[in-house]
Coordinates of C-alpha atoms and ligand atoms in Angstrom, one line a residue:
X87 CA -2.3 -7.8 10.2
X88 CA -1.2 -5.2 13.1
X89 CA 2.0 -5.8 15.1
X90 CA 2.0 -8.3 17.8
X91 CA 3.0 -8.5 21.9
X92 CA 4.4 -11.5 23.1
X93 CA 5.6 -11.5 26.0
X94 CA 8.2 -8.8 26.3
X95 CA 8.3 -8.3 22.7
X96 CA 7.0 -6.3 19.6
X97 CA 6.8 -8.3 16.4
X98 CA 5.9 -6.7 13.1
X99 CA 3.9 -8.2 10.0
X100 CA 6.4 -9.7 8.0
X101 CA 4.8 -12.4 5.2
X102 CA 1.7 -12.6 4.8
X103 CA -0.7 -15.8 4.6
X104 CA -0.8 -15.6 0.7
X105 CA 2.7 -15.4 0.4
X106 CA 2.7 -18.8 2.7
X107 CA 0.4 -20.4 0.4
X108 CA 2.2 -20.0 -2.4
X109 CA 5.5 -21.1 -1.1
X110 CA 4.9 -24.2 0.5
X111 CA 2.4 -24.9 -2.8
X112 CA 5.7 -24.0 -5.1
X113 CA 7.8 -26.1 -2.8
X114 CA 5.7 -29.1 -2.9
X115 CA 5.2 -29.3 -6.5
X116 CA 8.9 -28.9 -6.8
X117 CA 9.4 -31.9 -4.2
X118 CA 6.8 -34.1 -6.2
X119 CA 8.7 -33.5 -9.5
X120 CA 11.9 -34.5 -8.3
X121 CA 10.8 -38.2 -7.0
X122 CA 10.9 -41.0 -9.5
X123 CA 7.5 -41.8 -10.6
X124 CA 5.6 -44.2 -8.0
X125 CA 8.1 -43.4 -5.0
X126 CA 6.1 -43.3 -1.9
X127 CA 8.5 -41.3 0.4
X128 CA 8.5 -40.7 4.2
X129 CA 7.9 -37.2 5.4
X130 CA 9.5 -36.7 8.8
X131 CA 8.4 -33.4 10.3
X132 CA 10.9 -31.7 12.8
X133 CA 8.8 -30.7 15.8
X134 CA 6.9 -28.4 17.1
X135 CA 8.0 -25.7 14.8
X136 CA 7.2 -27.3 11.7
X137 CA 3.4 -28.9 12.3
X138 CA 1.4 -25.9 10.3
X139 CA 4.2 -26.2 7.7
X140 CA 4.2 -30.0 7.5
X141 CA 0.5 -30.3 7.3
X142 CA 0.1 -27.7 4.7
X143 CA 3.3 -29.2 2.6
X144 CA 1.7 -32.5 2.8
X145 CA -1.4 -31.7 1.4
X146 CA -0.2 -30.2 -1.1
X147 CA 2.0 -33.0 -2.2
X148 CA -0.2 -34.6 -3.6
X149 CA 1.0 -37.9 -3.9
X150 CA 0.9 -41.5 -1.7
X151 CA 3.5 -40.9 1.3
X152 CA 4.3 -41.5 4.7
X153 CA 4.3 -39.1 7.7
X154 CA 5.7 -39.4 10.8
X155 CA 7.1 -36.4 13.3
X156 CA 10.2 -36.9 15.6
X157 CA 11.0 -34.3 17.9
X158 CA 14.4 -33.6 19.3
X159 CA 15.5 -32.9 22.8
X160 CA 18.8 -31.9 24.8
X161 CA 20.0 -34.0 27.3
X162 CA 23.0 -33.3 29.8
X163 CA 25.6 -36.0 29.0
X164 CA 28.7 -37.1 30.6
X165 CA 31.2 -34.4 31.0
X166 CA 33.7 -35.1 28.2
X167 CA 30.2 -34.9 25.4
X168 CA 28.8 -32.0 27.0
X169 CA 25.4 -31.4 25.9
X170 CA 23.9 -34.0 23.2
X171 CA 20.5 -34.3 21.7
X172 CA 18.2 -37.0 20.8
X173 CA 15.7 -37.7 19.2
X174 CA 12.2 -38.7 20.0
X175 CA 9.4 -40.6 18.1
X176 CA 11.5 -42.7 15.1
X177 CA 10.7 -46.1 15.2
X178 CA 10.6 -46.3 11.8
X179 CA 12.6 -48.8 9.6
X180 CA 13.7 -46.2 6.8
X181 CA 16.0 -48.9 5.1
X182 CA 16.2 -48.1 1.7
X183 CA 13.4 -45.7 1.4
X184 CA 13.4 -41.8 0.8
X185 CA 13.5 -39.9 3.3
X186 CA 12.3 -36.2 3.6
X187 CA 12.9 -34.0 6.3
X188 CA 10.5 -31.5 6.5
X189 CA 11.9 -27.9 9.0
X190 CA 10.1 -24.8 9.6
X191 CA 13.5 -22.9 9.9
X192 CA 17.1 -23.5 9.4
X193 CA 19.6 -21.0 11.0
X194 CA 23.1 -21.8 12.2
X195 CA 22.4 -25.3 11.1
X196 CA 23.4 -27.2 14.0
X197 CA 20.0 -28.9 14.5
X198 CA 20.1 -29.8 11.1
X199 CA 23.4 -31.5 11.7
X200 CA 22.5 -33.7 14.6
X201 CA 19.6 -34.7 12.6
X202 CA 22.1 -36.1 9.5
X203 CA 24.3 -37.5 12.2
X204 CA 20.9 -39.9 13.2
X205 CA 19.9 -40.3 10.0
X206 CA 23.1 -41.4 8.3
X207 CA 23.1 -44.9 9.9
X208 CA 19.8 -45.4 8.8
X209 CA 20.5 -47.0 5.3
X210 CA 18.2 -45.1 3.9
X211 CA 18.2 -44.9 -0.3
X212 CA 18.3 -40.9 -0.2
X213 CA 17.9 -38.3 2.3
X214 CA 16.8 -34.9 1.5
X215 CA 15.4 -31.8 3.5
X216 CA 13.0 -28.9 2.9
X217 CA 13.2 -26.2 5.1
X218 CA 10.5 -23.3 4.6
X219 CA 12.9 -20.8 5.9
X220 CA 16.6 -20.4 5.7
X221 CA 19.0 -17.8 7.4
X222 CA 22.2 -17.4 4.6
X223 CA 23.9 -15.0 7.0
X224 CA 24.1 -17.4 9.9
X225 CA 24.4 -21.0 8.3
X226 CA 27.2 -22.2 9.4
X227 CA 27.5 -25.9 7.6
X228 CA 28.4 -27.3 5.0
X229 CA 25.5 -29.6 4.5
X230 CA 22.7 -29.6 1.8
X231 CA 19.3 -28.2 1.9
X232 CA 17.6 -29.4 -1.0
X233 CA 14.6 -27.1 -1.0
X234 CA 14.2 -23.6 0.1
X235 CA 11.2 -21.9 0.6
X236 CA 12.3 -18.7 1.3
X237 CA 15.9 -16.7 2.5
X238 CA 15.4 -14.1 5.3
X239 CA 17.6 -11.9 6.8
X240 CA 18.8 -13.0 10.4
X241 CA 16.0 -11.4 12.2
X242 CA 14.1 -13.3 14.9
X243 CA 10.1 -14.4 13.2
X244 CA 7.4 -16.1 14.7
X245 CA 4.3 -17.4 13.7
X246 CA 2.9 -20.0 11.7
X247 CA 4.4 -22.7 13.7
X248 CA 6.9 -20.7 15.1
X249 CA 7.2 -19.3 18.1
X250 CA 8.9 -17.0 20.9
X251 CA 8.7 -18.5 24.3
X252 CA 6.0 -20.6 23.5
X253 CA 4.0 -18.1 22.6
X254 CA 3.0 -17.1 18.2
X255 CA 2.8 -20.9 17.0
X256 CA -1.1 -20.0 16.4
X257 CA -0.6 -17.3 13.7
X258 CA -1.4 -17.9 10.2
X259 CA 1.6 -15.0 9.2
X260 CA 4.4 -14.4 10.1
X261 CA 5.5 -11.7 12.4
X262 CA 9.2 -10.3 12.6
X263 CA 10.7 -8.9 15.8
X264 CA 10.6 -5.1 15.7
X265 CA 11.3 -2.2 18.2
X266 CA 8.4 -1.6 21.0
X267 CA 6.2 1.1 19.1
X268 CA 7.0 4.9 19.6
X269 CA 3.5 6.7 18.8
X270 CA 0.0 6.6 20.4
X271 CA -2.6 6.8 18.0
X272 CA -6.1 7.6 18.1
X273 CA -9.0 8.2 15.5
X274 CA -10.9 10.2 16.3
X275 CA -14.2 9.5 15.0
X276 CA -18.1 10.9 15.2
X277 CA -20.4 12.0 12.7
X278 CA -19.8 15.4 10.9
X279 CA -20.8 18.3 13.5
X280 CA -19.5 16.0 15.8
X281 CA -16.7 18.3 17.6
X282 CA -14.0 16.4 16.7
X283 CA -11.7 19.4 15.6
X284 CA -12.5 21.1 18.3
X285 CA -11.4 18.4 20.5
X286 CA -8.4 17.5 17.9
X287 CA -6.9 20.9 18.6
X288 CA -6.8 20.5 22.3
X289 CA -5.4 16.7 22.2
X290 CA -2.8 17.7 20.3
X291 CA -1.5 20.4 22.4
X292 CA -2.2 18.1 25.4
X293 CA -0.4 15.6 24.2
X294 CA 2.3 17.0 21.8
X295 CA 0.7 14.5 18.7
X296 CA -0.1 15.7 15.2
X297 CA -3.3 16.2 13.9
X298 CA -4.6 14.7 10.6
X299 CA -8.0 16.0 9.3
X300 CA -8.7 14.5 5.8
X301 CA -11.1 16.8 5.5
X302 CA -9.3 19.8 6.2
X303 CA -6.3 18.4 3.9
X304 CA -8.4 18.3 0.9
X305 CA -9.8 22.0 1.6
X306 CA -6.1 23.4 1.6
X307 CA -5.7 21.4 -1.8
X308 CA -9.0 22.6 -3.0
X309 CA -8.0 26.3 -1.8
X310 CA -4.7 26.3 -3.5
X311 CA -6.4 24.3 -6.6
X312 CA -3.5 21.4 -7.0
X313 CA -4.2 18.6 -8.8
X314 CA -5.5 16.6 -5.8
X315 CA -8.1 19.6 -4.6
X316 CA -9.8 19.8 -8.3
X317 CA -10.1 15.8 -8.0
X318 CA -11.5 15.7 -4.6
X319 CA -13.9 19.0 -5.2
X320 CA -16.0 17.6 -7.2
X321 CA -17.0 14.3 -4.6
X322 CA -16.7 16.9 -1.8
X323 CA -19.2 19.1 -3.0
X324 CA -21.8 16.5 -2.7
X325 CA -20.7 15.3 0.3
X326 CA -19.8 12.4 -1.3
X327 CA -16.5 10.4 -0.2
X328 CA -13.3 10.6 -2.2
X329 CA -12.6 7.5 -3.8
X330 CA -9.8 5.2 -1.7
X331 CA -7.1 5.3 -3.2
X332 CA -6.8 9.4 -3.6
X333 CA -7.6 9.5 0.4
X334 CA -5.2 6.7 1.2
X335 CA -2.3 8.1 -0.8
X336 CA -2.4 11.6 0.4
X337 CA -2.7 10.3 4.3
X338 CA -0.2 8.1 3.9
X339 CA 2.1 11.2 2.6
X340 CA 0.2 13.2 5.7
X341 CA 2.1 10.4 7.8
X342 CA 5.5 10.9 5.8
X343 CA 5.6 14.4 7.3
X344 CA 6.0 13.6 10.8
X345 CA 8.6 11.0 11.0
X346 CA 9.6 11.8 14.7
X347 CA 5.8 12.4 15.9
X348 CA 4.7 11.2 19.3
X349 CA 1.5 9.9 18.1
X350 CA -1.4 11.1 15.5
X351 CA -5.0 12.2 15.9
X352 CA -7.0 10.6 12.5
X353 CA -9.4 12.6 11.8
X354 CA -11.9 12.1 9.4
X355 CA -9.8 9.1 8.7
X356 CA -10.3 5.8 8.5
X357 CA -14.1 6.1 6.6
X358 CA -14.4 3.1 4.9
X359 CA -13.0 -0.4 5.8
X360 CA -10.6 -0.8 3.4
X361 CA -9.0 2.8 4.3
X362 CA -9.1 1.3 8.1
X363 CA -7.1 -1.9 6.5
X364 CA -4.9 0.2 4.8
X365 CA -4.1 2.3 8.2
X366 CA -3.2 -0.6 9.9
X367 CA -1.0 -2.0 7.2
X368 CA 0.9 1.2 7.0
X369 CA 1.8 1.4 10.8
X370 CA 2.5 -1.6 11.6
X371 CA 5.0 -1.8 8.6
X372 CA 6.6 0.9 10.8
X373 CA 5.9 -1.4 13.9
X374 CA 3.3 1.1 15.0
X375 CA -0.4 0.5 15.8
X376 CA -3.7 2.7 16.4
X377 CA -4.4 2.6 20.0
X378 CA -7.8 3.9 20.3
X379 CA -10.7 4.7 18.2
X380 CA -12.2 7.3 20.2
X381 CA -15.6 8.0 19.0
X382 CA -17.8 11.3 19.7
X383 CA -21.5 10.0 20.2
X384 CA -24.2 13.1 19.8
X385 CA -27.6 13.0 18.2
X386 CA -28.1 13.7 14.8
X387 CA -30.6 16.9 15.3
X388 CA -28.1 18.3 17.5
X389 CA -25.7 17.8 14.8
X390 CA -27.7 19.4 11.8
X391 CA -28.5 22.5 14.4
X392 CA -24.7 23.0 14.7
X393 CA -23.3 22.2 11.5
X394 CA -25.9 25.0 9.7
X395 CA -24.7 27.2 12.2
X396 CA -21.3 26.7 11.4
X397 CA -22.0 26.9 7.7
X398 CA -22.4 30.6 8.7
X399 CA -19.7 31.5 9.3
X400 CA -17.2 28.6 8.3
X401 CA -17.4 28.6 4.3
X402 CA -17.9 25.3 3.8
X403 CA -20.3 24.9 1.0
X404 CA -20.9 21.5 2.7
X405 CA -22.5 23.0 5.7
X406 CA -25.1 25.5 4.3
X407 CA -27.5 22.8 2.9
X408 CA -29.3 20.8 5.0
X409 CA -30.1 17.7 2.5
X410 CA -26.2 17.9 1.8
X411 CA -25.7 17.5 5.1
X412 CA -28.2 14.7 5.7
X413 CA -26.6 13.0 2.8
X414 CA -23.2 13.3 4.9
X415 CA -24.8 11.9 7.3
X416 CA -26.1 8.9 5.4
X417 CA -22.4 8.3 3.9
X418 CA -21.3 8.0 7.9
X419 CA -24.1 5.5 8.7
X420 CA -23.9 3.2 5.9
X421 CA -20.4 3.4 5.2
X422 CA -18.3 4.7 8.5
X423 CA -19.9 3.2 11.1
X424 CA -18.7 -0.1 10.1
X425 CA -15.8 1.3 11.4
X426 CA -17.0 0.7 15.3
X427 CA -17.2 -3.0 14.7
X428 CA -13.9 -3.0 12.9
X429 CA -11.8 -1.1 16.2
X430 CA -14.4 -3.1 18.4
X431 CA -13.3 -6.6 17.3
X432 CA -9.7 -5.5 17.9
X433 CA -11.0 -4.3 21.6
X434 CA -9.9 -0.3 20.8
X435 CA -13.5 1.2 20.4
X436 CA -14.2 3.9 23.4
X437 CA -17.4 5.6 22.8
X438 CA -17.7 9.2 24.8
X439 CA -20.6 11.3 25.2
X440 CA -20.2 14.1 23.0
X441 CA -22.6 16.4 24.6
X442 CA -21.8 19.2 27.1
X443 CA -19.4 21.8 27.2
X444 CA -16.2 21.8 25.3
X445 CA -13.7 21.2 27.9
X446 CA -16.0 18.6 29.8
X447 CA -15.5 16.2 26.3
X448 CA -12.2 17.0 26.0
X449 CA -11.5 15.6 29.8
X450 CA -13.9 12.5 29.1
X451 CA -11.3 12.1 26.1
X452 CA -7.9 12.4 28.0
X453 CA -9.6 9.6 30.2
X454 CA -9.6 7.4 27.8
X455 CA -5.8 8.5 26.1
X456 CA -4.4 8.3 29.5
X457 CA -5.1 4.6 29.7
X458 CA -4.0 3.8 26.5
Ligands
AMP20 P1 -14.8 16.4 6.9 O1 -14.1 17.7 7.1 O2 -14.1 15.3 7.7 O3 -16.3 16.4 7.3 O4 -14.7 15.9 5.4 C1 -15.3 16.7 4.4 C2 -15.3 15.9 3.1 O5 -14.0 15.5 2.7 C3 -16.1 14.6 3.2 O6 -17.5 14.7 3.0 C4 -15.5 13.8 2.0 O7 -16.0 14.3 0.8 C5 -14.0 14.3 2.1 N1 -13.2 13.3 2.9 C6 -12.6 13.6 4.1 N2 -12.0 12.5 4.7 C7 -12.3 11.5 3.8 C8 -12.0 10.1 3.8 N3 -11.3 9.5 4.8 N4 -12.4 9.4 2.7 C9 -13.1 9.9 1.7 N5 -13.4 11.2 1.7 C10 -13.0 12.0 2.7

């Protein structure tokens, strides 16, 4: 889940589908336990918000019922009642039957309360109502909502039947309004040899963001031997990935850093799909996003030709072998560049020619940032 734009707005992840699941499962199951046995009640959905809810609910009932939707609209009235609703599709004859109202969302409460005032001439045997959501801070009645699914804080949510504008029913989460996003974020991505710290160090400057090399994170642990650099040493000796969870942990600390950053260059991170899930977890908790992945394309013979020549000079027992560095390579192939299709479903892949001189690359990239 990333954040969301609709219309004007920035909404944040907020409950996830499983979540969902298993509160509209619980709430069912509660609903079912309550009814005497053989009690066929009528469902009546409040529309639109509620039809993911109600359909979900109903299935999981799991019992004989009736369904039925009403929908209620405002309608200018005389002067002296002002502005009075009404309600649309209930032809039904509830007379001594159970009736169930089934809400996405109940706030204030006040469209709960024209719905008791239509309902309570209705002779019906017993009206309850289940609402999915409900908004202690701002309820303002004194009326009785049987079920809850879930409390919330007053923040404005959309998705999964709810929306903003008419926009967000669609979702299968639910999103919570947040604060337009702050940072521009890119990976930076290409195979190792690529240039991307070469280009990192002018982007940042450019652009006042941070830079964040895994890589070069794990060779300051490894240099002052901390716990983390004697776990990571022996995987990057190999040129074998760290495992997740290490990488994950000590980027997301990376990120901690820089609280009041502009924006940050990934590099070297995301590698695997379930560090690029991760990522986008972690920002858009903070209602941030990645913008780009920006990807260095250069052959791979060019790649081993500059990477020995950097093994030289730079250090890097990594560098100095060339079946080490083929196996790097082979880690980036099968593992990384599933990466493209992850950034390319989500429209943020740029691919840039990453041959030619130094400062010709870094304009092709502050093409592509400039747009973002
Ligand atoms: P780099 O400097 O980006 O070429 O990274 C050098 C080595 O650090 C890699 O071969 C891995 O062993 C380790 N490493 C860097 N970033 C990651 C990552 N995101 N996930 C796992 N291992 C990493």
């Amino acid at each position: 889940m990333s954040i969301l734009k609709l219309h004007d707005l920035y909404f944040k992840p907020f409950i996830q589908k499983n979540e969902i699941r298993a509160i509209v499962s619980h709430l069912a199951k509660q609903v079912k336990e309550d009814l005497p046995k053989n009690e066929v009640p009528i469902f009546i959905g409040i529309l639109n918000g509620c039809f993911l809810f109600a359909a979900d609910f109903i299935r999981e009932f799991n019992g004989d019922c009736e369904v039925s939707f009403v929908k209620l609209t405002s309608y200018e009235g005389t002067k002296s009642s002002g502005n009075v609703k009404q309600i649309i599709g209930l032809q039904k004859d509830m007379t001594n039957r159970t009736v169930i109202i089934l809400e996405d969302i109940i706030d204030t409460g006040n469209t709960l309360q024209e719905i008791y005032n239509i309902f309570k001439n209705k002779n019906t045997k017993q009206l309850k109502v289940v609402s999915l959501f409900f908004k202690p801070d701002v309820f303002r009645k004194e009326l009785p909502i049987d079920y809850i699914g879930k409390s919330i804080e007053d923040k404005f949510i959309v998705g999964y039947g709810l929306d903003y504008n008419g926009l967000g029913r669609n979702y299968p989460e639910i999103y919570q309004l947040s604060i337009p996003p702050k940072m521009k974020n890119i990976v930076l991505f290409g195979p190792p040899g690529a240039g991307k710290g070469t280009q990192a160090n002018f982007l940042k400057k450019m652009y006042q963001l941070v830079h964040i090399s895994t890589g070069d994170v794990f060779r300051f642990n490894i240099k002052n031997q901390t716990e983390l650099g004697l776990l990571a040493k022996k995987y990057m000796d190999e040129g074998d990935l760290v495992p997740d969870e290490v990488t994950i942990n000590m980027l997301k600390a990376e990120v901690e850093k820089n609280p009041d950053a502009n924006g940050f260059i990934f590099d070297g991170f995301p590698r695997t799909q379930s560090q690029a899930e991760a990522l986008d977890h972690f920002l858009s908790d903070k209602g941030e996003q990645i913008n780009a992945m920006i990807a260095l394309e250069v052959p791979e013979d060019t790649l081993v030709t500059r990477l020995l020549e950097r093994g030289k000079t730079s250090g890097r027992t990594d560098d100095t072998d060339e079946a080490k560095i083929r196996n790097r390579f082979n880690e980036y192939n099968t593992k990384t560049a599933i990466l493209k299709d992850y950034f390319e479903a989500q429209n943020k892949y740029y691919g840039i020619n990453g041959v030619g001189s130094i400062e010709d690359i870094t304009k092709r990239i502050a093409e592509v940032f400039d747009t973002l």
